Amino acid sequence: MSIDLMPNRFIHGEVTLAPREAALVNRRDAVLGASYRLNYRNPVHFVRGEGMYLYDPDGVRYLDFYNNVPSLGHSRPEVVEAVARQSSMLNINPRYLDTHLVDYAERLVATFPKSMGRVVFTCTGSESNDLALRMARFVTGGDGVIVTEYAYHGTSAAAAAISPNLGSAIPLGPYVRTVRLPGVHGISDSDSAAFFRSEVEGALADLIRHGIKPAAFIADSIFSSDGVYTDPAGFLSGAIKSVRNVGAVYIADEVQPGFGRMGETMWGFARHNVIPDIASLGKPMGNGYPVGAVVGRDAIVDEFGKAARYSNTFAGNTVAIAAASAVLDVIEHDGILDNARRTGASLLNELRRISKKDNRLSEVRGTGLFYGASIGTDEHTKDERRQLSREVVNGLRDEAVLISTTGANEDVLKIRPPIICGDEHVTMFIEALERVLDRIK
Ligand SMILES: Cc1ncc(COP(=O)(O)O)c(C=O)c1O
């Protein structure tokens, strides 16, 4: 039986929709491409967002414990004002001189290790990864790419071809090799680094044996689609040495963990005490405004840039930069990383407390404000675990709390609130989760 790659979704006929939502779903289906999916068994319909909350047309307030794009909260006033102000004054592309672009570029690279001194702007995380791959292939002269077993790196043709998460209908490129993550396969912390290094070395050897020169190892620094694997801190570093030993580069996909979500530092790779050759950014960079970037080692970005012209119509335009600058201002002045660390610690404690008394929450992983909670035990079949996860996510939806699932079997709760989340929101979430778990006993 093939696995439903997106179990947390609306399926026609499974629930009876309210007339207003039924009519809207029908109109959507008649006009939108069939590749869209709606989250939740009973889809949610929103008209407004503010801070940690989203509101439906009847004024019902949903607690958002899922969205990492409006990382500083929905409709964050500083970002809204910056976008409105800049839109009313000037919006040009980066081929004209503009102080804001350079100011922001300087501030952004200052948050990276010194060796990563160049930035190129993009519009999405997929475009960032696409460009990172082009740079890696250009400077190494290779083609081979190593990814984790259930990685997701985006929607462009090149990014989809390195995204096993998209399922077997979307083929991986012949130059792609996948590696197993230690945590997913029950490897002890003390053996994790050696296990992962040997996985990566095996993949490098296999590429070379097939006449494919390795270009890059790319990893989401928090392994979000693999099921959220943060520990043991540092387990990546040996593997990256092996990648560099054969002349390939390490791309850190920071689209999920970047901009402070992990609490400890701005960037997820820092947890592994490694410095990437290239980092790709997206999602929270503009708090909802589409803006992304590639930040890389000077020599790599310059070598590529001298040969290849790269700019596009919208990337790095003045309004995008205004949004991104406002995001950095808030992160710098509002103690956002401290909050992710502090509130994240209470959230983790609470999840572990539940896990101790209820073995259906079998393992909790993560750091800052990004957690994966595995559902089910060895006594459950894979199907039962996936089904149970779906019940929890939809039970929470009925309690007006948003989360979703992740992992190869979609049996890990993905808990990833905006990073302005406070203790009161943690309490609301935990109480709702306990009610749902009680209900589906
Ligand atoms: C790790 C990772 N990389 C890249 C992307 C692609 O970003 P975008 O949807 O902005 O193209 C995503 C999106 O979910 C992601 O999770």
mmCIF file of C-alpha atoms in Angstrom, residues 205-388:
data_model
loop_
_atom_site.group_PDB
_atom_site.id
_atom_site.type_symbol
_atom_site.label_atom_id
_atom_site.label_comp_id
_atom_site.label_asym_id
_atom_site.label_seq_id
_atom_site.Cartn_x
_atom_site.Cartn_y
_atom_site.Cartn_z
ATOM 1 C CA ALA A 205 31.877 6.651 -2.754
ATOM 2 C CA ASP A 206 28.780 5.484 -4.615
ATOM 3 C CA LEU A 207 28.565 8.724 -6.624
ATOM 4 C CA ILE A 208 32.251 8.509 -7.536
ATOM 5 C CA ARG A 209 31.919 4.839 -8.460
ATOM 6 C CA HIS A 210 29.170 5.785 -10.912
ATOM 7 C CA GLY A 211 31.337 8.454 -12.472
ATOM 8 C CA ILE A 212 29.448 11.325 -10.813
ATOM 9 C CA LYS A 213 31.611 13.989 -9.202
ATOM 10 C CA PRO A 214 30.089 15.068 -5.863
ATOM 11 C CA ALA A 215 29.096 18.735 -5.798
ATOM 12 C CA ALA A 216 27.236 19.186 -2.526
ATOM 13 C CA PHE A 217 25.833 17.798 0.661
ATOM 14 C CA ILE A 218 22.726 19.786 1.548
ATOM 15 C CA ALA A 219 20.914 19.512 4.874
ATOM 16 C CA ASP A 220 18.045 21.317 6.576
ATOM 17 C CA SER A 221 19.827 22.207 9.820
ATOM 18 C CA ILE A 222 16.862 20.995 11.911
ATOM 19 C CA PHE A 223 15.821 18.101 9.624
ATOM 20 C CA SER A 224 12.219 19.240 9.809
ATOM 21 C CA SER A 225 10.697 17.011 7.122
ATOM 22 C CA ASP A 226 12.707 14.002 8.369
ATOM 23 C CA GLY A 227 10.903 14.372 11.717
ATOM 24 C CA VAL A 228 12.893 17.114 13.590
ATOM 25 C CA TYR A 229 16.311 15.831 14.662
ATOM 26 C CA THR A 230 18.487 18.238 16.626
ATOM 27 C CA ASP A 231 20.600 15.866 18.705
ATOM 28 C CA PRO A 232 23.257 15.131 19.549
ATOM 29 C CA ALA A 233 24.520 18.644 18.810
ATOM 30 C CA GLY A 234 27.558 18.372 16.570
ATOM 31 C CA PHE A 235 26.728 15.061 14.867
ATOM 32 C CA LEU A 236 27.077 16.669 11.406
ATOM 33 C CA SER A 237 30.628 17.899 11.680
ATOM 34 C CA GLY A 238 32.597 14.735 10.777
ATOM 35 C CA ALA A 239 30.416 14.111 7.714
ATOM 36 C CA ILE A 240 31.101 17.620 6.488
ATOM 37 C CA LYS A 241 34.847 17.045 6.695
ATOM 38 C CA SER A 242 34.381 14.006 4.447
ATOM 39 C CA VAL A 243 32.320 16.088 1.994
ATOM 40 C CA ARG A 244 35.113 18.653 1.781
ATOM 41 C CA ASN A 245 37.796 15.964 1.496
ATOM 42 C CA VAL A 246 36.412 15.066 -1.949
ATOM 43 C CA GLY A 247 36.110 18.705 -3.041
ATOM 44 C CA ALA A 248 32.334 19.043 -2.568
ATOM 45 C CA VAL A 249 30.612 21.812 -0.586
ATOM 46 C CA TYR A 250 28.215 21.901 2.348
ATOM 47 C CA ILE A 251 24.956 23.803 1.865
ATOM 48 C CA ALA A 252 23.020 24.601 5.049
ATOM 49 C CA ASP A 253 19.309 24.896 4.277
ATOM 50 C CA GLU A 254 18.252 27.456 6.884
ATOM 51 C CA VAL A 255 14.774 28.000 5.455
ATOM 52 C CA GLN A 256 13.158 26.328 8.502
ATOM 53 C CA PRO A 257 15.492 26.941 11.467
ATOM 54 C CA GLY A 258 16.980 30.301 10.465
ATOM 55 C CA PHE A 259 16.341 33.738 11.961
ATOM 56 C CA GLY A 260 16.455 32.635 15.596
ATOM 57 C CA ARG A 261 13.893 29.834 15.803
ATOM 58 C CA MET A 262 16.335 27.484 17.533
ATOM 59 C CA GLY A 263 16.928 30.065 20.255
ATOM 60 C CA GLU A 264 20.636 29.451 20.722
ATOM 61 C CA THR A 265 21.797 31.340 17.635
ATOM 62 C CA MET A 266 20.387 32.950 14.511
ATOM 63 C CA TRP A 267 21.366 29.947 12.362
ATOM 64 C CA GLY A 268 20.736 26.249 12.859
ATOM 65 C CA PHE A 269 24.117 25.073 11.564
ATOM 66 C CA ALA A 270 25.782 26.657 14.620
ATOM 67 C CA ARG A 271 24.343 23.842 16.753
ATOM 68 C CA HIS A 272 26.680 21.473 14.915
ATOM 69 C CA ASN A 273 29.666 23.755 15.265
ATOM 70 C CA VAL A 274 30.191 23.849 11.503
ATOM 71 C CA ILE A 275 30.532 26.691 9.027
ATOM 72 C CA PRO A 276 28.709 26.133 5.755
ATOM 73 C CA ASP A 277 30.082 27.015 2.339
ATOM 74 C CA ILE A 278 26.624 28.234 1.353
ATOM 75 C CA ALA A 279 23.440 28.881 3.342
ATOM 76 C CA SER A 280 19.956 29.223 1.868
ATOM 77 C CA LEU A 281 17.362 31.419 3.562
ATOM 78 C CA GLY A 282 13.649 32.018 3.100
ATOM 79 C CA LYS A 283 10.377 31.683 4.996
ATOM 80 C CA PRO A 284 10.651 33.972 8.097
ATOM 81 C CA MET A 285 13.045 36.434 6.459
ATOM 82 C CA GLY A 286 10.246 38.912 5.600
ATOM 83 C CA ASN A 287 7.673 37.695 8.164
ATOM 84 C CA GLY A 288 5.337 36.841 5.278
ATOM 85 C CA TYR A 289 6.687 39.110 2.574
ATOM 86 C CA PRO A 290 8.321 36.832 -0.050
ATOM 87 C CA VAL A 291 12.049 37.340 0.340
ATOM 88 C CA GLY A 292 14.934 34.878 0.547
ATOM 89 C CA ALA A 293 18.696 34.841 0.108
ATOM 90 C CA VAL A 294 21.818 32.820 -0.458
ATOM 91 C CA VAL A 295 24.739 33.710 1.789
ATOM 92 C CA GLY A 296 28.072 32.109 0.986
ATOM 93 C CA ARG A 297 31.798 32.058 1.169
ATOM 94 C CA ASP A 298 33.175 35.023 -0.744
ATOM 95 C CA ALA A 299 35.223 32.908 -3.170
ATOM 96 C CA ILE A 300 32.268 30.679 -4.115
ATOM 97 C CA VAL A 301 29.749 33.457 -4.658
ATOM 98 C CA ASP A 302 32.274 35.610 -6.522
ATOM 99 C CA GLU A 303 33.521 32.837 -8.801
ATOM 100 C CA PHE A 304 29.943 31.989 -9.778
ATOM 101 C CA GLY A 305 28.906 35.635 -10.061
ATOM 102 C CA LYS A 306 31.749 36.623 -12.369
ATOM 103 C CA ALA A 307 30.625 34.019 -14.899
ATOM 104 C CA ALA A 308 26.884 34.026 -14.366
ATOM 105 C CA ARG A 309 24.606 37.016 -14.288
ATOM 106 C CA TYR A 310 22.026 36.470 -11.569
ATOM 107 C CA SER A 311 19.296 38.827 -10.601
ATOM 108 C CA ASN A 312 15.587 38.622 -11.054
ATOM 109 C CA THR A 313 12.747 41.071 -11.286
ATOM 110 C CA PHE A 314 11.570 40.919 -7.684
ATOM 111 C CA ALA A 315 14.389 39.515 -5.554
ATOM 112 C CA GLY A 316 15.856 42.154 -3.259
ATOM 113 C CA ASN A 317 13.455 44.872 -4.380
ATOM 114 C CA THR A 318 13.125 47.873 -2.088
ATOM 115 C CA VAL A 319 9.911 46.701 -0.430
ATOM 116 C CA ALA A 320 11.282 43.194 0.183
ATOM 117 C CA ILE A 321 14.349 44.748 1.791
ATOM 118 C CA ALA A 322 12.153 47.022 3.950
ATOM 119 C CA ALA A 323 10.269 43.957 5.242
ATOM 120 C CA ALA A 324 13.491 42.022 5.863
ATOM 121 C CA SER A 325 15.095 45.014 7.632
ATOM 122 C CA ALA A 326 12.089 45.403 9.924
ATOM 123 C CA VAL A 327 12.372 41.695 10.776
ATOM 124 C CA LEU A 328 16.043 42.078 11.715
ATOM 125 C CA ASP A 329 15.216 45.193 13.798
ATOM 126 C CA VAL A 330 12.624 43.278 15.803
ATOM 127 C CA ILE A 331 14.913 40.250 16.245
ATOM 128 C CA GLU A 332 17.720 42.507 17.471
ATOM 129 C CA HIS A 333 15.686 44.766 19.762
ATOM 130 C CA ASP A 334 12.945 42.520 21.145
ATOM 131 C CA GLY A 335 15.041 39.698 22.628
ATOM 132 C CA ILE A 336 13.475 37.242 20.186
ATOM 133 C CA LEU A 337 16.196 34.596 20.574
ATOM 134 C CA ASP A 338 15.931 34.818 24.375
ATOM 135 C CA ASN A 339 12.206 34.312 24.068
ATOM 136 C CA ALA A 340 12.632 31.283 21.772
ATOM 137 C CA ARG A 341 15.035 29.791 24.311
ATOM 138 C CA ARG A 342 13.015 30.574 27.433
ATOM 139 C CA THR A 343 9.509 29.791 26.169
ATOM 140 C CA GLY A 344 10.882 26.866 24.197
ATOM 141 C CA ALA A 345 12.290 25.361 27.402
ATOM 142 C CA SER A 346 8.837 25.517 29.081
ATOM 143 C CA LEU A 347 7.203 23.998 26.004
ATOM 144 C CA LEU A 348 9.749 21.176 25.949
ATOM 145 C CA ASN A 349 9.263 20.529 29.691
ATOM 146 C CA GLU A 350 5.525 20.334 29.283
ATOM 147 C CA LEU A 351 5.727 18.021 26.266
ATOM 148 C CA ARG A 352 8.147 15.749 28.147
ATOM 149 C CA ARG A 353 5.825 15.760 31.178
ATOM 150 C CA ILE A 354 2.977 14.490 28.982
ATOM 151 C CA SER A 355 5.291 12.000 27.314
ATOM 152 C CA LYS A 356 6.229 10.491 30.721
ATOM 153 C CA LYS A 357 2.624 9.710 31.619
ATOM 154 C CA ASP A 358 1.257 8.953 28.126
ATOM 155 C CA ASN A 359 3.364 6.656 25.976
ATOM 156 C CA ARG A 360 1.429 7.662 22.864
ATOM 157 C CA LEU A 361 3.722 10.714 22.898
ATOM 158 C CA SER A 362 6.743 8.464 22.716
ATOM 159 C CA GLU A 363 9.596 10.905 22.089
ATOM 160 C CA VAL A 364 9.968 14.675 22.001
ATOM 161 C CA ARG A 365 12.831 16.253 20.061
ATOM 162 C CA GLY A 366 13.866 19.776 19.211
ATOM 163 C CA THR A 367 15.115 23.024 20.597
ATOM 164 C CA GLY A 368 14.051 26.667 20.806
ATOM 165 C CA LEU A 369 10.559 26.862 19.339
ATOM 166 C CA PHE A 370 10.597 23.866 16.994
ATOM 167 C CA TYR A 371 9.590 20.422 18.291
ATOM 168 C CA GLY A 372 8.770 17.057 16.835
ATOM 169 C CA ALA A 373 6.770 14.684 19.039
ATOM 170 C CA SER A 374 6.726 11.079 17.834
ATOM 171 C CA ILE A 375 3.338 9.434 18.134
ATOM 172 C CA GLY A 376 2.827 5.785 19.026
ATOM 173 C CA THR A 377 5.081 3.003 20.220
ATOM 174 C CA ASP A 378 6.467 -0.245 18.812
ATOM 175 C CA GLU A 379 3.138 -1.819 19.721
ATOM 176 C CA HIS A 380 1.448 0.283 17.041
ATOM 177 C CA THR A 381 1.709 -0.447 13.327
ATOM 178 C CA LYS A 382 2.993 2.326 11.083
ATOM 179 C CA ASP A 383 -0.525 2.813 9.846
ATOM 180 C CA GLU A 384 -1.888 3.135 13.383
ATOM 181 C CA ARG A 385 0.790 5.681 14.283
ATOM 182 C CA ARG A 386 -0.019 7.775 11.240
ATOM 183 C CA GLN A 387 -3.728 7.524 11.964
ATOM 184 C CA LEU A 388 -3.261 8.477 15.620
#
